[in-house]
């Protein structure tokens, strides 16, 4: 089976990128991405090669053991290759690893396999060679076979004995991690800041940067520590016994070492480690599990770069780097245009991510995100990943600033951005396929036309059948009746119910009609205000034509209505002047005979009401206006004469006072019921 071209392309890009990071890290000592970000790239490469083994050529970074060392340093040959560890990023990967070990060792299912679990300290691996008990050299990992000599740093690293007992093998190599503790790292950076020096980004970079210096005359003391995690040749028959021997010789061993009996134990260890991670004095990026018995280790042996008997169980990296392949625009059900980055797939926190939200134009401009950019992305919880920053040094020369489209990508309608808002919006409403279903659902909902039997699912179905594309189509549904009742899931009864409910909806109350139009920012309370100002179809049509005739900014007269601000006025204008909306609404209105609002004036005459607290969408002023229209006196203080106190959220002392005086306290809903009841009594 040949490799699909897009996979080959992705593989090539990954290889180039990983080689670049290898060079920056190993040769130039200035990594621009974190280790976990590097791991994500590497993990993806390994995944691609496991799916398409023909990609795994000798040129792939997965087949090359490290990179060449720094030229200036003396070289030290390791006694035995210093391997890196295979990573497991999730429980299934760990399970697979454990099972493969058991299988290779041909262990009967009832026989436990003992592991030693340890913290995976986020430091720098260092190998110490002892000859006849005397420290001969200290070196970095280098390419795994040959490291850089850092012996001159040993006096500044705590936890390295200069002599060990003579009865050890003639030549001994002890491996461990050199790191700076969290506390010391903070202190170092504090001193750097004081002296106006550049701060270190991480404790690991500080430790690595320190031992890579040829000159040990450093401005700031750098308290390096060494903790053992390996020895060659073997000095005992198990890893656990070997570490005890090393401790006896004066080495430091971590507090995290623990014997585990099998997969369940390892998983428990990992979960516990995640919980106590912040309390551990040094940075860790996961757990390491090694088979305890050395004879088992020998039996399993090594792959090209990694041992078969040990694995690093990494914490999910919530950050990663990838490339923006494209930026596409999604249109939401309310018409908001959201730019979305199409990413080269990458693992973040154990999940393969191919898309990230870019939010809006401002965000893209602020971060200067371009197609082709290498970017850092971040996942928090289950939220869609975010692009946190562009890695500027990797920007391709051909990358140009992203320009937002002037037309809706779904319906080609005009795109608008209101003053003071960040989002661009398609204003075509029900005419835009991206918004149509939602707009129609809103129109037939209980709060508006109240068409029984037409739920979200049914609206979607009728839209997809082509029966219901615009509001006026509701009244033409009976022409499809014959075909409709024979469709699966439908019948004479259900269709008749809908058709008769549609007939009733012709007499929808005028405020509910206003609400059903789905004008952004116009909720039920504002609809009531608009229904009083434009109380019948003729008034609504006159308004529509007026807004279509006059020049811009002439919607200001709408702001004279209580509860209608400049933003709502603007939305009303945009709605009525959107291309195609006039004929669409004219046709819809031609089927309607709305019920006018009842005259509520004077139903609460002589009564005094007080409002306190805040109400949904800041509708308090509208409620107060309603009360005045009903003839009530709206007062600001609770007295014995108060008829009702209407309470919103977070009411003040007025509530206590009303309770003391025994005045009825109403919620918004109870208030509306009172108003309705009084209207009924009155009419
Ligand atoms: Zn559109």
XYZ file of C-alpha atoms and ligand atoms in Angstrom:
684
model
C 0.000 0.000 0.000
C 1.496 3.324 -0.998
C 1.606 6.318 1.328
C -1.056 8.961 0.544
C 0.608 12.170 -0.710
C -0.793 14.319 2.115
C 0.673 11.920 4.693
C 4.037 11.951 2.942
C 3.897 15.735 2.858
C 3.113 15.902 6.579
C 5.902 13.435 7.327
C 8.422 15.506 5.346
C 7.427 18.684 7.154
C 7.674 16.981 10.528
C 11.117 15.571 9.759
C 12.393 18.982 8.685
C 10.965 20.624 11.744
C 12.315 18.028 14.176
C 15.762 18.231 12.596
C 15.655 22.003 12.985
C 14.736 21.704 16.678
C 17.456 19.078 17.161
C 19.986 21.491 15.741
C 18.751 24.399 17.864
C 18.767 22.223 20.966
C 21.891 20.125 20.632
C 24.220 22.316 18.618
C 23.162 25.899 19.159
C 21.847 25.510 22.699
C 18.871 27.780 22.086
C 15.718 25.672 21.904
C 12.636 27.619 20.838
C 10.089 25.022 21.896
C 9.651 23.136 25.167
C 10.492 19.467 25.631
C 6.849 18.496 25.805
C 6.169 20.393 22.590
C 9.052 18.541 21.000
C 7.610 15.280 22.310
C 4.277 15.995 20.609
C 5.973 16.477 17.249
C 8.061 13.373 17.735
C 5.076 11.347 18.874
C 3.157 12.295 15.739
C 6.125 11.257 13.590
C 6.340 7.890 15.337
C 2.597 7.464 14.828
C 2.798 8.218 11.092
C 5.673 5.789 10.688
C 3.833 3.083 12.596
C 0.876 3.497 10.215
C 3.144 3.662 7.152
C 6.335 1.714 7.908
C 7.846 2.592 4.517
C 8.308 6.153 5.819
C 10.675 5.005 8.508
C 13.834 5.460 6.418
C 17.361 5.869 7.818
C 16.915 9.635 7.319
C 14.079 9.870 9.804
C 14.950 11.370 13.196
C 13.331 8.277 14.723
C 16.154 6.162 13.277
C 19.045 8.483 14.053
C 20.571 8.308 17.506
C 20.669 11.945 18.591
C 22.724 14.636 16.949
C 26.398 15.395 17.000
C 27.745 17.092 20.095
C 29.088 20.571 20.624
C 32.478 20.877 19.002
C 34.229 22.852 21.746
C 33.832 20.206 24.441
C 36.136 17.283 25.035
C 34.399 14.014 24.253
C 33.809 11.130 26.633
C 32.816 7.707 25.304
C 30.052 6.126 27.365
C 30.855 2.640 28.671
C 27.502 1.503 27.382
C 25.107 3.451 25.130
C 22.977 5.911 27.019
C 19.508 5.259 25.651
C 16.471 7.471 25.892
C 13.073 6.116 26.894
C 9.990 5.208 24.920
C 7.070 7.419 25.889
C 3.580 6.313 26.823
C 1.119 9.194 26.667
C -1.969 7.373 27.866
C -3.080 4.275 29.747
C -3.748 2.158 26.622
C -0.208 2.859 25.414
C 1.172 1.856 28.801
C -0.950 -1.279 28.845
C 0.326 -2.214 25.407
C 3.894 -1.726 26.596
C 3.432 -3.825 29.744
C 1.744 -6.603 27.772
C 4.528 -6.632 25.184
C 7.105 -7.097 27.985
C 5.148 -9.935 29.563
C 4.728 -11.596 26.201
C 8.409 -11.310 25.296
C 9.364 -12.744 28.711
C 6.791 -15.529 28.218
C 5.457 -14.980 31.725
C 2.503 -17.149 32.787
C -0.529 -14.928 33.384
C -0.545 -15.565 37.156
C 3.085 -14.546 37.627
C 3.551 -10.920 38.695
C 6.116 -8.729 36.969
C 7.869 -6.350 39.361
C 8.530 -2.795 38.284
C 10.258 0.125 39.945
C 8.338 3.357 39.429
C 10.141 6.686 39.746
C 9.581 10.386 39.165
C 10.701 11.437 35.727
C 12.805 14.400 36.792
C 12.851 17.147 34.177
C 16.602 17.737 34.123
C 19.672 16.804 32.180
C 21.040 13.263 32.064
C 24.661 13.061 33.208
C 26.973 10.027 33.233
C 29.769 9.698 35.820
C 32.698 7.364 35.210
C 34.648 5.954 38.150
C 37.984 4.217 37.642
C 39.237 2.157 40.594
C 36.811 4.040 42.812
C 37.877 7.543 41.732
C 35.701 9.900 39.720
C 37.294 10.113 36.293
C 34.763 12.116 34.291
C 31.284 13.578 34.120
C 29.605 13.923 30.752
C 26.292 14.740 29.128
C 24.225 12.276 27.131
C 25.501 13.694 23.835
C 24.547 11.395 20.984
C 24.051 8.462 23.365
C 27.456 6.952 22.616
C 29.689 9.924 23.205
C 28.951 12.865 25.509
C 30.451 16.258 26.279
C 32.919 16.429 29.120
C 31.560 18.541 31.969
C 33.888 17.265 34.696
C 34.880 20.851 35.534
C 31.322 21.404 36.819
C 31.394 18.525 39.327
C 32.513 20.689 42.290
C 29.347 22.747 41.780
C 26.944 19.809 41.636
C 25.796 18.397 44.974
C 25.285 14.660 45.366
C 28.339 13.461 43.408
C 30.861 11.531 45.558
C 34.427 11.904 44.293
C 35.387 8.429 45.573
C 33.477 5.183 45.953
C 34.654 1.880 47.579
C 37.496 0.107 45.790
C 35.833 -3.307 45.556
C 33.563 -1.983 42.809
C 34.301 -3.008 39.230
C 37.440 -1.464 37.790
C 35.347 0.816 35.543
C 31.856 1.918 36.522
C 29.425 4.348 34.911
C 26.697 5.850 37.061
C 23.847 7.733 35.435
C 21.494 10.261 36.905
C 19.702 13.527 36.440
C 21.203 16.958 37.073
C 18.593 19.575 37.916
C 17.833 22.739 39.846
C 15.049 22.535 42.444
C 11.940 24.700 42.088
C 12.895 26.774 45.123
C 16.476 27.355 43.954
C 15.220 28.209 40.483
C 12.963 30.937 41.842
C 15.823 32.334 43.886
C 18.095 32.286 40.809
C 15.605 34.201 38.738
C 15.070 36.654 41.577
C 18.801 37.397 41.580
C 18.863 37.635 37.785
C 16.093 40.191 37.931
C 17.928 42.161 40.602
C 21.055 42.310 38.451
C 19.106 43.127 35.308
C 20.029 39.812 33.657
C 17.798 37.848 31.338
C 15.532 35.413 33.215
C 15.580 31.661 32.597
C 12.397 30.266 31.120
C 12.479 26.925 32.963
C 14.545 25.186 35.628
C 15.565 22.622 33.045
C 16.883 25.241 30.632
C 18.788 26.854 33.486
C 20.412 23.530 34.445
C 21.209 22.609 30.838
C 22.530 26.074 30.083
C 24.791 25.936 33.120
C 26.527 22.640 32.394
C 26.959 23.629 28.759
C 29.120 26.565 29.749
C 32.843 26.062 29.325
C 33.460 28.956 31.656
C 32.341 28.256 35.212
C 32.746 31.825 36.419
C 29.012 32.496 36.496
C 27.282 35.706 37.575
C 24.680 33.906 39.616
C 25.232 30.780 41.747
C 23.418 27.859 40.166
C 22.675 25.162 42.744
C 22.803 21.979 40.664
C 21.901 18.618 42.204
C 22.469 15.052 41.028
C 20.071 12.132 41.600
C 21.017 8.621 40.393
C 18.851 6.473 38.148
C 21.166 3.889 36.635
C 24.478 2.070 36.739
C 26.610 0.047 34.345
C 27.787 -2.672 34.656
C 25.171 -4.163 36.977
C 26.201 -4.264 40.635
C 23.256 -6.345 41.937
C 20.566 -8.650 40.571
C 17.744 -6.112 40.765
C 17.432 -2.397 40.133
C 16.089 -1.872 43.646
C 19.130 -3.510 45.253
C 21.437 -1.532 42.962
C 19.924 1.768 44.109
C 20.361 0.719 47.762
C 24.028 0.058 47.054
C 24.394 3.457 45.359
C 22.816 5.184 48.370
C 25.310 3.356 50.610
C 28.130 4.787 48.477
C 26.884 8.320 49.091
C 24.680 9.018 46.082
C 21.280 10.675 46.357
C 18.268 8.693 45.250
C 14.820 10.211 44.792
C 12.002 9.798 47.296
C 9.681 8.714 44.486
C 11.134 5.218 43.940
C 8.502 2.549 44.571
C 8.141 -1.146 43.817
C 4.997 -1.886 41.768
C 3.472 -5.304 41.146
C 1.782 -4.765 37.808
C -0.205 -2.487 35.540
C -2.791 -1.472 38.170
C -0.060 -0.475 40.603
C 1.659 1.582 37.910
C -1.561 3.382 37.013
C -2.230 4.153 40.698
C 1.309 5.459 41.045
C 0.799 7.727 38.031
C -2.520 9.156 39.221
C -1.138 9.793 42.672
C 1.892 11.487 41.143
C -0.333 13.819 39.137
C -2.014 14.859 42.367
C 1.149 15.533 44.358
C 3.085 16.977 41.417
C 3.077 20.541 42.757
C 4.444 19.456 46.144
C 7.477 17.693 44.684
C 10.576 19.898 45.165
C 11.752 19.538 41.546
C 10.025 19.668 38.164
C 8.808 16.336 36.814
C 7.136 15.561 33.509
C 5.818 12.102 34.252
C 6.781 8.748 35.730
C 9.398 6.178 34.678
C 8.807 2.444 35.040
C 11.647 -0.071 34.851
C 11.493 -3.837 35.193
C 13.187 -4.598 38.505
C 15.030 -7.825 37.633
C 18.218 -7.235 35.641
C 18.077 -10.700 34.047
C 14.671 -9.756 32.616
C 16.120 -6.447 31.419
C 18.925 -8.285 29.632
C 16.499 -10.752 28.114
C 14.389 -7.936 26.633
C 17.339 -5.880 25.415
C 17.208 -2.719 23.281
C 15.712 -1.215 20.147
C 17.686 1.261 17.977
C 17.314 4.078 20.461
C 15.386 2.786 23.447
C 15.408 -0.074 25.947
C 12.550 -2.582 25.776
C 12.286 -2.903 29.574
C 11.572 0.699 30.594
C 9.053 3.352 29.641
C 8.340 6.992 30.456
C 4.680 7.613 31.284
C 4.393 11.276 30.447
C 1.964 13.797 31.829
C -0.291 15.085 29.098
C 1.359 18.060 27.454
C -1.290 20.719 27.346
C 0.844 22.757 24.998
C 2.216 21.858 21.650
C 3.431 23.403 18.437
C 2.151 22.883 14.944
C 1.602 24.636 11.626
C -1.434 26.573 10.411
C -2.330 24.985 7.081
C -5.340 27.187 6.433
C -7.786 29.566 8.062
C -11.455 28.913 7.334
C -14.499 30.928 8.362
C -17.391 29.210 10.119
C -20.810 30.843 10.260
C -22.674 30.215 13.492
C -26.426 29.881 13.817
C -26.729 33.521 14.817
C -24.615 34.586 11.836
C -21.401 35.255 13.743
C -18.332 34.556 11.611
C -15.641 32.651 13.500
C -12.204 32.112 11.998
C -10.895 28.599 12.611
C -7.320 27.454 12.096
C -6.826 24.156 10.268
C -3.734 22.663 11.857
C -1.278 20.008 10.971
C -2.591 17.286 13.327
C -0.742 17.193 16.636
C -1.175 15.469 20.000
C -2.048 17.811 22.829
C -2.833 16.320 26.204
C -3.243 12.896 24.613
C -5.777 14.072 22.038
C -5.126 14.544 18.340
C -5.952 18.135 17.468
C -6.529 19.410 13.920
C -8.454 22.656 14.506
C -8.216 25.634 16.801
C -10.502 28.605 17.259
C -9.004 31.976 16.361
C -12.014 33.813 17.858
C -12.167 36.946 15.703
C -10.309 39.412 13.532
C -8.911 41.371 16.503
C -7.364 38.235 17.929
C -5.761 37.359 14.592
C -4.415 40.885 14.190
C -3.141 41.111 17.757
C -1.221 37.841 17.496
C -0.428 38.418 13.803
C -1.450 34.884 12.889
C -0.870 33.945 9.252
C -1.420 30.878 7.108
C 1.840 28.901 7.090
C 2.894 30.061 10.557
C 4.349 27.747 13.161
C 2.301 28.317 16.273
C 2.092 27.252 19.873
C -1.294 25.849 20.848
C -2.778 25.133 24.227
C -5.622 23.023 25.534
C -7.329 23.628 28.847
C -9.752 20.947 29.948
C -11.986 19.882 27.108
C -12.113 23.331 25.596
C -11.257 23.783 21.917
C -7.519 24.462 21.659
C -6.299 28.033 21.431
C -3.412 29.421 19.452
C -1.318 31.146 22.107
C 1.463 32.589 19.980
C 3.269 32.556 16.673
C 6.846 31.257 16.628
C 8.179 34.188 14.630
C 11.632 32.788 13.665
C 9.916 29.973 11.748
C 7.582 32.193 9.699
C 7.785 31.408 5.971
C 8.760 34.387 3.805
C 5.612 34.002 1.734
C 3.226 34.410 4.708
C 0.904 37.401 4.367
C -1.399 38.982 6.975
C -4.811 37.335 7.091
C -7.706 39.315 5.681
C -11.226 38.751 6.844
C -13.741 38.045 4.057
C -16.171 40.814 3.114
C -18.871 38.305 2.161
C -20.450 35.465 4.111
C -18.736 32.258 2.940
C -22.041 30.370 3.195
C -24.568 32.677 1.484
C -22.308 35.339 -0.097
C -24.360 37.963 1.735
C -22.872 41.134 3.213
C -20.828 40.885 6.393
C -21.074 43.598 9.027
C -19.225 44.512 12.150
C -21.101 46.717 14.595
C -19.285 49.467 16.386
C -17.955 48.290 19.730
C -18.339 44.606 18.841
C -15.518 42.264 17.922
C -17.476 39.820 15.785
C -18.285 40.092 12.108
C -21.770 38.881 11.293
C -23.684 37.731 8.257
C -26.928 39.751 8.359
C -28.940 37.552 5.996
C -30.691 35.701 8.820
C -33.156 33.131 7.544
C -31.833 33.593 3.992
C -28.405 32.271 5.021
C -28.340 28.449 5.101
C -26.036 28.558 8.130
C -28.682 30.425 10.116
C -31.978 29.396 8.505
C -32.829 26.385 10.658
C -32.125 28.233 13.864
C -34.089 31.311 12.735
C -37.095 29.189 11.720
C -36.975 27.243 14.983
C -37.013 30.507 16.871
C -40.001 31.750 14.855
C -42.183 28.668 15.461
C -41.217 28.336 19.146
C -43.664 28.630 22.019
C -42.575 32.215 22.673
C -43.561 33.302 19.159
C -45.868 31.595 16.612
C -46.222 28.626 18.994
C -46.747 25.996 16.304
C -47.427 22.693 18.020
C -45.636 19.638 16.669
C -42.816 21.643 15.059
C -39.824 21.040 17.295
C -36.185 21.541 16.340
C -35.983 18.121 14.691
C -39.077 18.652 12.560
C -37.979 22.126 11.448
C -34.641 20.734 10.359
C -36.381 17.935 8.492
C -38.753 20.258 6.623
C -35.874 22.594 5.797
C -33.812 19.756 4.410
C -36.802 18.502 2.403
C -37.007 21.955 0.831
C -40.556 22.481 2.149
C -39.661 25.211 4.618
C -37.057 27.772 3.555
C -38.656 31.028 4.637
C -41.315 32.158 7.135
C -43.940 32.440 4.373
C -43.335 28.788 3.454
C -45.126 27.839 6.685
C -48.378 28.823 5.032
C -47.612 26.859 1.873
C -46.850 23.611 3.689
C -50.307 22.225 2.900
C -49.316 22.068 -0.779
C -46.794 19.351 0.185
C -49.278 17.534 2.392
C -49.776 14.481 0.187
C -46.076 13.660 -0.080
C -45.387 14.741 3.475
C -47.816 12.386 5.274
C -46.248 9.426 3.483
C -42.721 10.179 4.637
C -41.270 7.939 7.365
C -42.134 9.174 10.846
C -45.132 11.215 9.664
C -48.832 10.549 9.271
C -52.159 12.198 8.626
C -52.621 13.110 12.275
C -49.243 14.687 12.981
C -49.294 16.695 9.746
C -52.862 17.898 10.308
C -51.977 19.013 13.818
C -49.127 21.143 12.492
C -51.187 22.605 9.653
C -54.033 23.600 11.954
C -51.603 25.099 14.464
C -50.104 27.147 11.626
C -53.566 28.447 10.758
C -54.049 29.575 14.366
C -50.666 31.284 14.345
C -51.931 33.819 11.803
C -53.379 35.660 14.781
C -50.164 35.731 16.778
C -49.949 38.556 19.320
C -48.046 41.477 17.822
C -45.321 41.444 20.522
C -44.723 37.735 19.921
C -44.407 38.437 16.215
C -41.774 41.072 16.972
C -39.934 38.562 19.105
C -40.181 35.822 16.475
C -38.459 37.944 13.824
C -35.228 37.054 15.613
C -33.627 40.489 15.525
C -30.368 40.250 17.489
C -30.556 41.901 20.946
C -34.367 42.064 20.784
C -35.686 39.858 23.587
C -39.214 39.463 24.886
C -39.176 42.638 26.977
C -37.925 44.792 24.092
C -40.451 43.127 21.792
C -43.207 44.362 24.076
C -41.854 47.907 23.872
C -41.661 47.678 20.078
C -45.170 46.215 19.928
C -46.511 49.258 21.753
C -44.690 51.643 19.426
C -45.520 49.670 16.262
C -48.757 47.971 17.274
C -49.947 46.497 13.964
C -48.625 45.133 10.672
C -49.076 48.435 8.876
C -46.917 50.201 11.466
C -44.249 47.519 11.169
C -44.266 47.807 7.364
C -44.100 51.590 7.552
C -41.083 51.320 9.830
C -39.437 48.860 7.449
C -39.908 51.149 4.458
C -38.840 54.223 6.369
C -35.581 52.542 7.398
C -35.005 51.416 3.818
C -35.532 54.868 2.348
C -33.515 57.092 4.595
C -29.826 57.616 5.076
C -27.664 55.891 7.630
C -27.798 56.906 11.305
C -31.489 57.725 10.881
C -32.549 54.903 13.171
C -31.851 57.245 16.073
C -35.548 57.970 16.549
C -35.901 54.400 17.815
C -33.724 55.211 20.810
C -36.483 57.471 22.088
C -38.319 54.297 23.103
C -37.592 53.300 26.661
C -35.259 50.306 26.791
C -34.057 50.745 23.198
C -30.433 51.860 23.079
C -28.302 52.743 20.051
C -27.176 49.120 19.688
C -30.707 47.705 19.523
C -31.753 50.526 17.170
C -28.857 49.643 14.888
C -29.798 45.963 14.938
C -33.396 46.772 14.003
C -32.224 48.836 11.059
C -29.754 46.168 9.892
C -32.500 43.575 10.049
C -34.990 45.491 7.935
C -32.489 46.716 5.339
C -30.668 43.379 4.867
C -30.792 42.521 1.153
C -33.864 40.500 0.268
C -35.555 40.900 3.642
C -38.230 43.373 2.468
C -39.915 41.042 -0.072
C -39.386 38.094 2.284
C -41.132 39.872 5.165
C -43.835 41.381 2.929
C -44.775 37.895 1.815
C -44.731 36.527 5.362
C -46.826 39.421 6.687
C -49.391 38.899 3.912
C -50.464 35.679 5.656
C -50.803 37.258 9.096
C -53.522 39.058 11.001
C -51.817 39.716 14.351
C -53.756 40.274 17.541
C -53.159 43.745 18.948
C -51.945 44.191 22.504
C -54.581 44.553 25.148
C -54.911 47.989 26.597
C -53.295 47.616 29.963
C -53.481 51.253 30.892
C -54.916 51.936 34.300
C -55.263 48.284 35.397
C -52.955 49.011 38.305
C -54.258 52.489 38.927
C -53.701 53.708 42.463
C -51.158 50.999 43.238
C -47.545 51.642 44.169
C -44.801 49.219 43.164
C -41.082 49.114 43.917
C -38.412 47.225 41.955
C -35.193 46.047 43.549
C -32.191 44.012 42.397
C -31.155 43.298 38.843
C -33.227 41.563 36.188
C -32.299 39.455 33.174
C -30.571 41.406 30.402
C -30.952 44.598 32.409
C -34.679 44.639 31.739
C -35.561 46.498 34.941
C -36.257 49.759 33.116
C -38.629 47.939 30.776
C -40.488 46.354 33.699
C -40.806 49.751 35.340
C -42.184 51.217 32.143
C -44.697 48.372 31.949
C -45.850 49.170 35.465
C -46.280 52.849 34.640
C -48.235 51.999 31.511
C -50.529 49.908 33.672
C -51.151 53.005 35.738
C -49.060 52.077 38.762
C -46.849 54.524 40.553
C -43.229 53.307 40.500
C -41.514 54.326 43.699
C -37.938 53.859 44.838
C -38.632 53.371 48.543
C -40.614 50.681 50.338
C -43.259 52.184 52.618
C -46.516 51.045 54.185
C -48.260 52.247 51.007
C -46.279 49.917 48.722
C -48.524 47.348 46.987
C -45.810 45.013 45.659
C -42.045 44.726 45.863
C -40.689 43.040 42.713
C -37.397 41.369 43.460
C -34.619 40.601 40.975
C -31.254 39.064 41.694
C -29.141 40.332 44.572
C -31.845 42.535 46.158
C -30.801 45.178 48.670
C -32.243 46.174 52.029
C -35.614 46.906 50.439
C -36.446 43.241 50.657
C -35.836 43.133 54.415
C -37.943 46.214 54.883
C -40.808 44.782 52.815
C -40.655 41.583 54.860
C -40.870 43.613 58.057
C -43.858 45.566 56.779
C -45.547 42.429 55.438
C -45.650 43.702 51.853
C -46.051 41.019 49.133
C -42.719 40.230 47.443
C -42.931 39.038 43.829
C -40.466 37.477 41.431
C -40.395 38.746 37.846
C -42.546 35.812 36.805
C -45.081 36.358 39.592
C -45.228 40.053 38.666
C -46.021 39.196 35.058
C -48.754 36.842 36.257
C -50.254 39.589 38.411
C -50.186 41.924 35.450
C -51.883 39.346 33.215
C -54.526 38.573 35.826
C -55.306 42.224 36.355
C -55.550 42.676 32.603
C -58.047 39.807 32.416
C -60.077 41.199 35.310
C -60.092 44.533 33.610
C -61.105 43.379 30.147
Zn -24.588 34.095 5.391
